[in-house]
Amino acid sequence: MKFNEIDFTESNYENLLGKVKNNAIFYSEIDIKNSFTLWRHDVDFSIHRAYALANIEKRMNVKATYFLQLGAEFYNIFEQEIKEIVFKIRDLGHQIGLHFDPTQYKINTKEDLEKYLNFEKNILENLFQVEIKVFSFHNPTEEILKYDDFKYSGMINTYAKYFKENVEYCSDSNGYWRYKRLEDFLNEKHKKIQVLTHPSWWQKEIMSPRDRIQRCIDGRANNTAKKYDGLLDEHGRKNVR
């Protein structure tokens, strides 16, 4: 486990993007590249944090793929505010992918997997008017990782055997570095890399992993309460406390 609270600030995020040596590309572009950087976000907690990072990436000329959950417990892609932010991320030049949670379904075969992938893919495509070309598993188990073909349902699988065998990997899962610090990883100058970050871990100020998640939880709760109060006020109704 590698953990350094100062690593996970917006200012350091910009510093890390400046260390990207190979062109950052989308997953659908890897077949024409001998070296590349795949910069990926599994959006588990906060669309607002995702948008903050998307703006930094735009400024640093790094394009990224944002993987969205349909059944997320911390945000709802069907809410108007959330939809508008996703469109803004897309319009910054980034790509939208599917963050697929296999525990939502009973999956025993490849046919089962593709059935539900198609179901969620079609929803995302219709909602955001984009072609979904890539998916990532959410909290994958050993059982689900057995599905390691390069594509399912016409989408590239970020956990495919190809990536495991040919692309170096670094992740910030649970708010600390998996395997090694990203700065050290980038300094090693690998030809092909896949970087997984989760936007909620990256904040303006130094915070512990638990506090970063609590900030996302509190922010959503406060925003929901504000909308409720505003609705009653708009219609001239009593807001009994």
PDB file of C-alpha atoms in Angstrom:
ATOM      1  CA  MET A   1       0.000   0.000   0.000  1.00  0.00           C
ATOM      2  CA  LYS A   2       1.270   3.458  -0.954  1.00  0.00           C
ATOM      3  CA  PHE A   3      -0.416   6.422   0.711  1.00  0.00           C
ATOM      4  CA  ASN A   4       0.495  10.063   0.738  1.00  0.00           C
ATOM      5  CA  GLU A   5      -2.325  12.537   1.375  1.00  0.00           C
ATOM      6  CA  ILE A   6      -0.627  15.342  -0.506  1.00  0.00           C
ATOM      7  CA  ASP A   7      -0.621  13.205  -3.665  1.00  0.00           C
ATOM      8  CA  PHE A   8      -4.390  13.513  -4.020  1.00  0.00           C
ATOM      9  CA  THR A   9      -4.839  17.250  -4.559  1.00  0.00           C
ATOM     10  CA  GLU A  10      -5.893  19.081  -7.695  1.00  0.00           C
ATOM     11  CA  SER A  11      -2.546  20.883  -7.842  1.00  0.00           C
ATOM     12  CA  ASN A  12      -0.637  17.595  -7.753  1.00  0.00           C
ATOM     13  CA  TYR A  13      -3.041  16.130 -10.292  1.00  0.00           C
ATOM     14  CA  GLU A  14      -2.023  18.838 -12.734  1.00  0.00           C
ATOM     15  CA  ASN A  15       1.613  18.124 -11.927  1.00  0.00           C
ATOM     16  CA  LEU A  16       1.093  14.426 -12.713  1.00  0.00           C
ATOM     17  CA  LEU A  17      -0.587  15.170 -16.025  1.00  0.00           C
ATOM     18  CA  GLY A  18       2.488  17.179 -16.962  1.00  0.00           C
ATOM     19  CA  LYS A  19       4.551  13.996 -16.602  1.00  0.00           C
ATOM     20  CA  VAL A  20       2.554  12.059 -19.205  1.00  0.00           C
ATOM     21  CA  LYS A  21       5.088  11.278 -21.950  1.00  0.00           C
ATOM     22  CA  ASN A  22       3.109   9.212 -24.447  1.00  0.00           C
ATOM     23  CA  ASN A  23       0.030  10.538 -26.215  1.00  0.00           C
ATOM     24  CA  ALA A  24      -3.150  10.084 -24.218  1.00  0.00           C
ATOM     25  CA  ILE A  25      -5.596   8.274 -26.466  1.00  0.00           C
ATOM     26  CA  PHE A  26      -9.020   6.665 -26.276  1.00  0.00           C
ATOM     27  CA  TYR A  27      -9.342   2.883 -26.038  1.00  0.00           C
ATOM     28  CA  SER A  28     -10.717   2.706 -29.568  1.00  0.00           C
ATOM     29  CA  GLU A  29      -7.430   4.153 -30.900  1.00  0.00           C
ATOM     30  CA  ILE A  30      -4.952   1.633 -29.504  1.00  0.00           C
ATOM     31  CA  ASP A  31      -4.708  -0.479 -32.658  1.00  0.00           C
ATOM     32  CA  ILE A  32      -2.698   2.206 -34.446  1.00  0.00           C
ATOM     33  CA  LYS A  33      -0.308   3.105 -31.646  1.00  0.00           C
ATOM     34  CA  ASN A  34       3.021   1.596 -30.611  1.00  0.00           C
ATOM     35  CA  SER A  35       3.044   3.599 -27.407  1.00  0.00           C
ATOM     36  CA  PHE A  36       0.186   5.257 -25.592  1.00  0.00           C
ATOM     37  CA  THR A  37      -1.378   6.428 -22.354  1.00  0.00           C
ATOM     38  CA  LEU A  38      -4.899   5.356 -21.440  1.00  0.00           C
ATOM     39  CA  TRP A  39      -6.204   7.761 -18.785  1.00  0.00           C
ATOM     40  CA  ARG A  40      -9.335   6.325 -17.227  1.00  0.00           C
ATOM     41  CA  HIS A  41     -11.803   7.353 -14.505  1.00  0.00           C
ATOM     42  CA  ASP A  42     -14.257   4.978 -12.848  1.00  0.00           C
ATOM     43  CA  VAL A  43     -16.831   7.441 -11.518  1.00  0.00           C
ATOM     44  CA  ASP A  44     -18.091   5.792  -8.338  1.00  0.00           C
ATOM     45  CA  PHE A  45     -18.981   8.733  -6.114  1.00  0.00           C
ATOM     46  CA  SER A  46     -19.021  12.202  -7.659  1.00  0.00           C
ATOM     47  CA  ILE A  47     -19.804  13.611 -11.093  1.00  0.00           C
ATOM     48  CA  HIS A  48     -18.867  17.067  -9.787  1.00  0.00           C
ATOM     49  CA  ARG A  49     -15.334  15.887  -8.959  1.00  0.00           C
ATOM     50  CA  ALA A  50     -15.169  14.237 -12.377  1.00  0.00           C
ATOM     51  CA  TYR A  51     -15.956  17.560 -14.025  1.00  0.00           C
ATOM     52  CA  ALA A  52     -13.259  19.304 -11.982  1.00  0.00           C
ATOM     53  CA  LEU A  53     -10.641  16.833 -13.228  1.00  0.00           C
ATOM     54  CA  ALA A  54     -11.982  16.982 -16.785  1.00  0.00           C
ATOM     55  CA  ASN A  55     -11.287  20.719 -16.852  1.00  0.00           C
ATOM     56  CA  ILE A  56      -7.724  20.223 -15.618  1.00  0.00           C
ATOM     57  CA  GLU A  57      -7.172  17.549 -18.273  1.00  0.00           C
ATOM     58  CA  LYS A  58      -8.503  19.849 -20.978  1.00  0.00           C
ATOM     59  CA  ARG A  59      -6.073  22.554 -19.879  1.00  0.00           C
ATOM     60  CA  MET A  60      -3.195  20.050 -19.905  1.00  0.00           C
ATOM     61  CA  ASN A  61      -4.195  18.565 -23.270  1.00  0.00           C
ATOM     62  CA  VAL A  62      -4.827  15.071 -21.872  1.00  0.00           C
ATOM     63  CA  LYS A  63      -7.949  13.275 -23.018  1.00  0.00           C
ATOM     64  CA  ALA A  64      -9.580  10.791 -20.672  1.00  0.00           C
ATOM     65  CA  THR A  65     -12.399   8.250 -20.572  1.00  0.00           C
ATOM     66  CA  TYR A  66     -15.087   8.620 -17.893  1.00  0.00           C
ATOM     67  CA  PHE A  67     -16.883   5.411 -16.953  1.00  0.00           C
ATOM     68  CA  LEU A  68     -20.402   5.980 -15.583  1.00  0.00           C
ATOM     69  CA  GLN A  69     -22.574   3.646 -13.511  1.00  0.00           C
ATOM     70  CA  LEU A  70     -26.275   3.259 -14.135  1.00  0.00           C
ATOM     71  CA  GLY A  71     -26.909   1.954 -10.622  1.00  0.00           C
ATOM     72  CA  ALA A  72     -24.574   4.230  -8.670  1.00  0.00           C
ATOM     73  CA  GLU A  73     -25.568   4.816  -5.055  1.00  0.00           C
ATOM     74  CA  PHE A  74     -23.907   8.250  -4.889  1.00  0.00           C
ATOM     75  CA  TYR A  75     -25.240   9.921  -8.042  1.00  0.00           C
ATOM     76  CA  ASN A  76     -28.059   9.497 -10.538  1.00  0.00           C
ATOM     77  CA  ILE A  77     -27.257   9.966 -14.233  1.00  0.00           C
ATOM     78  CA  PHE A  78     -30.945  10.691 -14.922  1.00  0.00           C
ATOM     79  CA  GLU A  79     -30.986  13.820 -12.735  1.00  0.00           C
ATOM     80  CA  GLN A  80     -30.983  16.971 -14.831  1.00  0.00           C
ATOM     81  CA  GLU A  81     -27.987  18.531 -13.073  1.00  0.00           C
ATOM     82  CA  ILE A  82     -25.934  15.338 -13.385  1.00  0.00           C
ATOM     83  CA  LYS A  83     -26.851  14.909 -17.059  1.00  0.00           C
ATOM     84  CA  GLU A  84     -25.770  18.471 -17.797  1.00  0.00           C
ATOM     85  CA  ILE A  85     -22.391  17.899 -16.153  1.00  0.00           C
ATOM     86  CA  VAL A  86     -21.828  14.703 -18.155  1.00  0.00           C
ATOM     87  CA  PHE A  87     -22.559  16.638 -21.352  1.00  0.00           C
ATOM     88  CA  LYS A  88     -19.989  19.230 -20.264  1.00  0.00           C
ATOM     89  CA  ILE A  89     -17.379  16.500 -19.738  1.00  0.00           C
ATOM     90  CA  ARG A  90     -18.154  15.129 -23.177  1.00  0.00           C
ATOM     91  CA  ASP A  91     -17.956  18.584 -24.747  1.00  0.00           C
ATOM     92  CA  LEU A  92     -14.476  19.097 -23.266  1.00  0.00           C
ATOM     93  CA  GLY A  93     -13.339  16.377 -25.655  1.00  0.00           C
ATOM     94  CA  HIS A  94     -13.379  13.410 -23.285  1.00  0.00           C
ATOM     95  CA  GLN A  95     -15.074  10.078 -23.893  1.00  0.00           C
ATOM     96  CA  ILE A  96     -17.897   8.396 -21.969  1.00  0.00           C
ATOM     97  CA  GLY A  97     -17.677   4.696 -21.098  1.00  0.00           C
ATOM     98  CA  LEU A  98     -19.860   2.239 -19.194  1.00  0.00           C
ATOM     99  CA  HIS A  99     -18.921   1.314 -15.614  1.00  0.00           C
ATOM    100  CA  PHE A 100     -20.740  -2.001 -15.363  1.00  0.00           C
ATOM    101  CA  ASP A 101     -21.686  -3.532 -12.008  1.00  0.00           C
ATOM    102  CA  PRO A 102     -22.148  -7.277 -12.599  1.00  0.00           C
ATOM    103  CA  THR A 103     -23.577  -7.820  -9.098  1.00  0.00           C
ATOM    104  CA  GLN A 104     -26.803  -6.164 -10.288  1.00  0.00           C
ATOM    105  CA  TYR A 105     -27.540  -9.188 -12.447  1.00  0.00           C
ATOM    106  CA  LYS A 106     -27.350 -12.971 -12.521  1.00  0.00           C
ATOM    107  CA  ILE A 107     -24.486 -13.693 -14.898  1.00  0.00           C
ATOM    108  CA  ASN A 108     -23.526 -17.306 -15.525  1.00  0.00           C
ATOM    109  CA  THR A 109     -22.573 -17.232 -19.196  1.00  0.00           C
ATOM    110  CA  LYS A 110     -21.074 -14.968 -21.833  1.00  0.00           C
ATOM    111  CA  GLU A 111     -24.566 -14.607 -23.259  1.00  0.00           C
ATOM    112  CA  ASP A 112     -25.833 -13.341 -19.895  1.00  0.00           C
ATOM    113  CA  LEU A 113     -22.994 -10.838 -19.712  1.00  0.00           C
ATOM    114  CA  GLU A 114     -23.588  -9.483 -23.195  1.00  0.00           C
ATOM    115  CA  LYS A 115     -27.334  -9.280 -22.631  1.00  0.00           C
ATOM    116  CA  TYR A 116     -26.933  -6.933 -19.676  1.00  0.00           C
ATOM    117  CA  LEU A 117     -24.028  -5.027 -21.179  1.00  0.00           C
ATOM    118  CA  ASN A 118     -26.207  -4.291 -24.200  1.00  0.00           C
ATOM    119  CA  PHE A 119     -29.046  -3.203 -21.927  1.00  0.00           C
ATOM    120  CA  GLU A 120     -26.920  -0.642 -20.075  1.00  0.00           C
ATOM    121  CA  LYS A 121     -24.971   0.419 -23.172  1.00  0.00           C
ATOM    122  CA  ASN A 122     -28.180   1.318 -25.006  1.00  0.00           C
ATOM    123  CA  ILE A 123     -29.397   3.428 -22.099  1.00  0.00           C
ATOM    124  CA  LEU A 124     -26.159   5.428 -21.937  1.00  0.00           C
ATOM    125  CA  GLU A 125     -26.069   5.917 -25.693  1.00  0.00           C
ATOM    126  CA  ASN A 126     -29.641   7.178 -25.816  1.00  0.00           C
ATOM    127  CA  LEU A 127     -29.238   9.391 -22.760  1.00  0.00           C
ATOM    128  CA  PHE A 128     -26.021  11.121 -23.809  1.00  0.00           C
ATOM    129  CA  GLN A 129     -26.178  10.759 -27.595  1.00  0.00           C
ATOM    130  CA  VAL A 130     -22.748   9.143 -27.863  1.00  0.00           C
ATOM    131  CA  GLU A 131     -21.460   5.775 -29.012  1.00  0.00           C
ATOM    132  CA  ILE A 132     -20.264   3.748 -26.030  1.00  0.00           C
ATOM    133  CA  LYS A 133     -17.092   2.023 -27.182  1.00  0.00           C
ATOM    134  CA  VAL A 134     -15.594   0.752 -23.919  1.00  0.00           C
ATOM    135  CA  PHE A 135     -16.638  -0.604 -20.524  1.00  0.00           C
ATOM    136  CA  SER A 136     -15.031  -1.375 -17.186  1.00  0.00           C
ATOM    137  CA  PHE A 137     -16.229  -3.731 -14.465  1.00  0.00           C
ATOM    138  CA  HIS A 138     -17.139  -2.235 -11.080  1.00  0.00           C
ATOM    139  CA  ASN A 139     -15.463  -4.084  -8.176  1.00  0.00           C
ATOM    140  CA  PRO A 140     -14.753  -7.158 -10.322  1.00  0.00           C
ATOM    141  CA  THR A 141     -14.560 -10.583  -8.690  1.00  0.00           C
ATOM    142  CA  GLU A 142     -12.297 -13.403  -9.817  1.00  0.00           C
ATOM    143  CA  GLU A 143     -15.353 -15.009 -11.390  1.00  0.00           C
ATOM    144  CA  ILE A 144     -16.238 -12.004 -13.536  1.00  0.00           C
ATOM    145  CA  LEU A 145     -12.597 -11.406 -14.497  1.00  0.00           C
ATOM    146  CA  LYS A 146     -12.677 -14.734 -16.319  1.00  0.00           C
ATOM    147  CA  TYR A 147     -14.471 -12.820 -19.054  1.00  0.00           C
ATOM    148  CA  ASP A 148     -11.288 -11.397 -20.532  1.00  0.00           C
ATOM    149  CA  ASP A 149     -12.000 -11.201 -24.258  1.00  0.00           C
ATOM    150  CA  PHE A 150     -11.019  -7.923 -25.900  1.00  0.00           C
ATOM    151  CA  LYS A 151     -14.627  -7.009 -26.675  1.00  0.00           C
ATOM    152  CA  TYR A 152     -18.099  -7.830 -25.439  1.00  0.00           C
ATOM    153  CA  SER A 153     -21.273  -6.321 -26.876  1.00  0.00           C
ATOM    154  CA  GLY A 154     -19.155  -4.326 -29.302  1.00  0.00           C
ATOM    155  CA  MET A 155     -17.300  -2.574 -26.459  1.00  0.00           C
ATOM    156  CA  ILE A 156     -13.642  -2.861 -25.486  1.00  0.00           C
ATOM    157  CA  ASN A 157     -13.142  -4.559 -22.122  1.00  0.00           C
ATOM    158  CA  THR A 158     -10.654  -2.657 -19.934  1.00  0.00           C
ATOM    159  CA  TYR A 159      -9.979  -5.905 -18.049  1.00  0.00           C
ATOM    160  CA  ALA A 160      -9.212  -7.852 -21.219  1.00  0.00           C
ATOM    161  CA  LYS A 161      -6.286 -10.254 -21.359  1.00  0.00           C
ATOM    162  CA  TYR A 162      -4.622  -7.895 -23.841  1.00  0.00           C
ATOM    163  CA  PHE A 163      -4.308  -5.134 -21.236  1.00  0.00           C
ATOM    164  CA  LYS A 164      -3.116  -7.488 -18.518  1.00  0.00           C
ATOM    165  CA  GLU A 165      -0.338  -8.834 -20.725  1.00  0.00           C
ATOM    166  CA  ASN A 166       0.714  -5.776 -22.739  1.00  0.00           C
ATOM    167  CA  VAL A 167      -0.090  -2.608 -20.805  1.00  0.00           C
ATOM    168  CA  GLU A 168       1.409  -1.428 -17.501  1.00  0.00           C
ATOM    169  CA  TYR A 169      -1.194  -0.462 -14.899  1.00  0.00           C
ATOM    170  CA  CYS A 170      -1.515   1.938 -11.973  1.00  0.00           C
ATOM    171  CA  SER A 171      -4.605   2.616  -9.842  1.00  0.00           C
ATOM    172  CA  ASP A 172      -5.696   4.806  -6.920  1.00  0.00           C
ATOM    173  CA  SER A 173      -8.444   2.441  -5.714  1.00  0.00           C
ATOM    174  CA  ASN A 174      -9.777   3.242  -2.223  1.00  0.00           C
ATOM    175  CA  GLY A 175      -7.740   6.421  -2.029  1.00  0.00           C
ATOM    176  CA  TYR A 176      -4.227   4.985  -2.015  1.00  0.00           C
ATOM    177  CA  TRP A 177      -1.892   3.765  -4.728  1.00  0.00           C
ATOM    178  CA  ARG A 178      -2.224   0.217  -5.951  1.00  0.00           C
ATOM    179  CA  TYR A 179       1.230  -1.252  -6.659  1.00  0.00           C
ATOM    180  CA  LYS A 180       3.130   2.083  -6.719  1.00  0.00           C
ATOM    181  CA  ARG A 181       2.710   5.860  -6.633  1.00  0.00           C
ATOM    182  CA  LEU A 182       1.542   7.329  -9.902  1.00  0.00           C
ATOM    183  CA  GLU A 183       4.394   9.842 -10.007  1.00  0.00           C
ATOM    184  CA  ASP A 184       6.954   7.042  -9.732  1.00  0.00           C
ATOM    185  CA  PHE A 185       5.031   5.003 -12.282  1.00  0.00           C
ATOM    186  CA  LEU A 186       5.013   7.844 -14.826  1.00  0.00           C
ATOM    187  CA  ASN A 187       8.723   8.481 -14.310  1.00  0.00           C
ATOM    188  CA  GLU A 188       9.449   4.882 -15.349  1.00  0.00           C
ATOM    189  CA  LYS A 189       8.517   5.824 -18.926  1.00  0.00           C
ATOM    190  CA  HIS A 190       6.686   2.657 -19.957  1.00  0.00           C
ATOM    191  CA  LYS A 191       5.621   2.548 -23.613  1.00  0.00           C
ATOM    192  CA  LYS A 192       2.032   1.492 -22.945  1.00  0.00           C
ATOM    193  CA  ILE A 193       0.220   2.434 -19.746  1.00  0.00           C
ATOM    194  CA  GLN A 194      -3.285   2.389 -18.331  1.00  0.00           C
ATOM    195  CA  VAL A 195      -3.949   4.748 -15.413  1.00  0.00           C
ATOM    196  CA  LEU A 196      -7.121   4.326 -13.374  1.00  0.00           C
ATOM    197  CA  THR A 197      -8.160   7.169 -11.100  1.00  0.00           C
ATOM    198  CA  HIS A 198     -11.395   7.787  -9.210  1.00  0.00           C
ATOM    199  CA  PRO A 199     -12.330  11.490  -9.253  1.00  0.00           C
ATOM    200  CA  SER A 200     -13.622  11.604  -5.675  1.00  0.00           C
ATOM    201  CA  TRP A 201     -10.128  10.994  -4.287  1.00  0.00           C
ATOM    202  CA  TRP A 202      -8.844  14.234  -5.838  1.00  0.00           C
ATOM    203  CA  GLN A 203      -9.787  17.333  -3.851  1.00  0.00           C
ATOM    204  CA  LYS A 204      -8.670  20.965  -3.638  1.00  0.00           C
ATOM    205  CA  GLU A 205      -7.174  20.491  -0.175  1.00  0.00           C
ATOM    206  CA  ILE A 206      -5.340  17.671   1.620  1.00  0.00           C
ATOM    207  CA  MET A 207      -7.783  15.156   3.126  1.00  0.00           C
ATOM    208  CA  SER A 208      -7.785  11.548   4.269  1.00  0.00           C
ATOM    209  CA  PRO A 209      -9.533   8.995   1.992  1.00  0.00           C
ATOM    210  CA  ARG A 210     -12.495   8.658   4.386  1.00  0.00           C
ATOM    211  CA  ASP A 211     -12.915  12.427   4.646  1.00  0.00           C
ATOM    212  CA  ARG A 212     -12.859  12.761   0.872  1.00  0.00           C
ATOM    213  CA  ILE A 213     -15.765  10.346   0.541  1.00  0.00           C
ATOM    214  CA  GLN A 214     -17.645  12.006   3.386  1.00  0.00           C
ATOM    215  CA  ARG A 215     -17.301  15.298   1.539  1.00  0.00           C
ATOM    216  CA  CYS A 216     -18.969  13.739  -1.507  1.00  0.00           C
ATOM    217  CA  ILE A 217     -21.754  12.273   0.641  1.00  0.00           C
ATOM    218  CA  ASP A 218     -22.387  15.523   2.503  1.00  0.00           C
ATOM    219  CA  GLY A 219     -22.238  17.574  -0.669  1.00  0.00           C
ATOM    220  CA  ARG A 220     -24.924  15.478  -2.336  1.00  0.00           C
ATOM    221  CA  ALA A 221     -27.127  15.485   0.784  1.00  0.00           C
ATOM    222  CA  ASN A 222     -26.861  19.252   1.196  1.00  0.00           C
ATOM    223  CA  ASN A 223     -27.593  19.819  -2.479  1.00  0.00           C
ATOM    224  CA  THR A 224     -30.702  17.615  -2.275  1.00  0.00           C
ATOM    225  CA  ALA A 225     -31.947  19.516   0.790  1.00  0.00           C
ATOM    226  CA  LYS A 226     -31.315  22.836  -0.965  1.00  0.00           C
ATOM    227  CA  LYS A 227     -33.373  21.735  -3.967  1.00  0.00           C
ATOM    228  CA  TYR A 228     -36.232  20.671  -1.697  1.00  0.00           C
ATOM    229  CA  ASP A 229     -36.218  23.975   0.176  1.00  0.00           C
ATOM    230  CA  GLY A 230     -36.061  25.879  -3.097  1.00  0.00           C
ATOM    231  CA  LEU A 231     -39.023  23.975  -4.540  1.00  0.00           C
ATOM    232  CA  LEU A 232     -41.235  24.789  -1.552  1.00  0.00           C
ATOM    233  CA  ASP A 233     -40.152  28.412  -1.620  1.00  0.00           C
ATOM    234  CA  GLU A 234     -40.861  28.673  -5.336  1.00  0.00           C
ATOM    235  CA  HIS A 235     -44.442  27.462  -4.831  1.00  0.00           C
ATOM    236  CA  GLY A 236     -45.046  29.490  -1.668  1.00  0.00           C
ATOM    237  CA  ARG A 237     -45.502  26.449   0.559  1.00  0.00           C
ATOM    238  CA  LYS A 238     -44.698  26.118   4.239  1.00  0.00           C
ATOM    239  CA  ASN A 239     -41.415  24.416   5.005  1.00  0.00           C
ATOM    240  CA  VAL A 240     -42.182  23.003   8.452  1.00  0.00           C
ATOM    241  CA  ARG A 241     -39.108  22.008  10.454  1.00  0.00           C
TER     242      ARG A 241
END
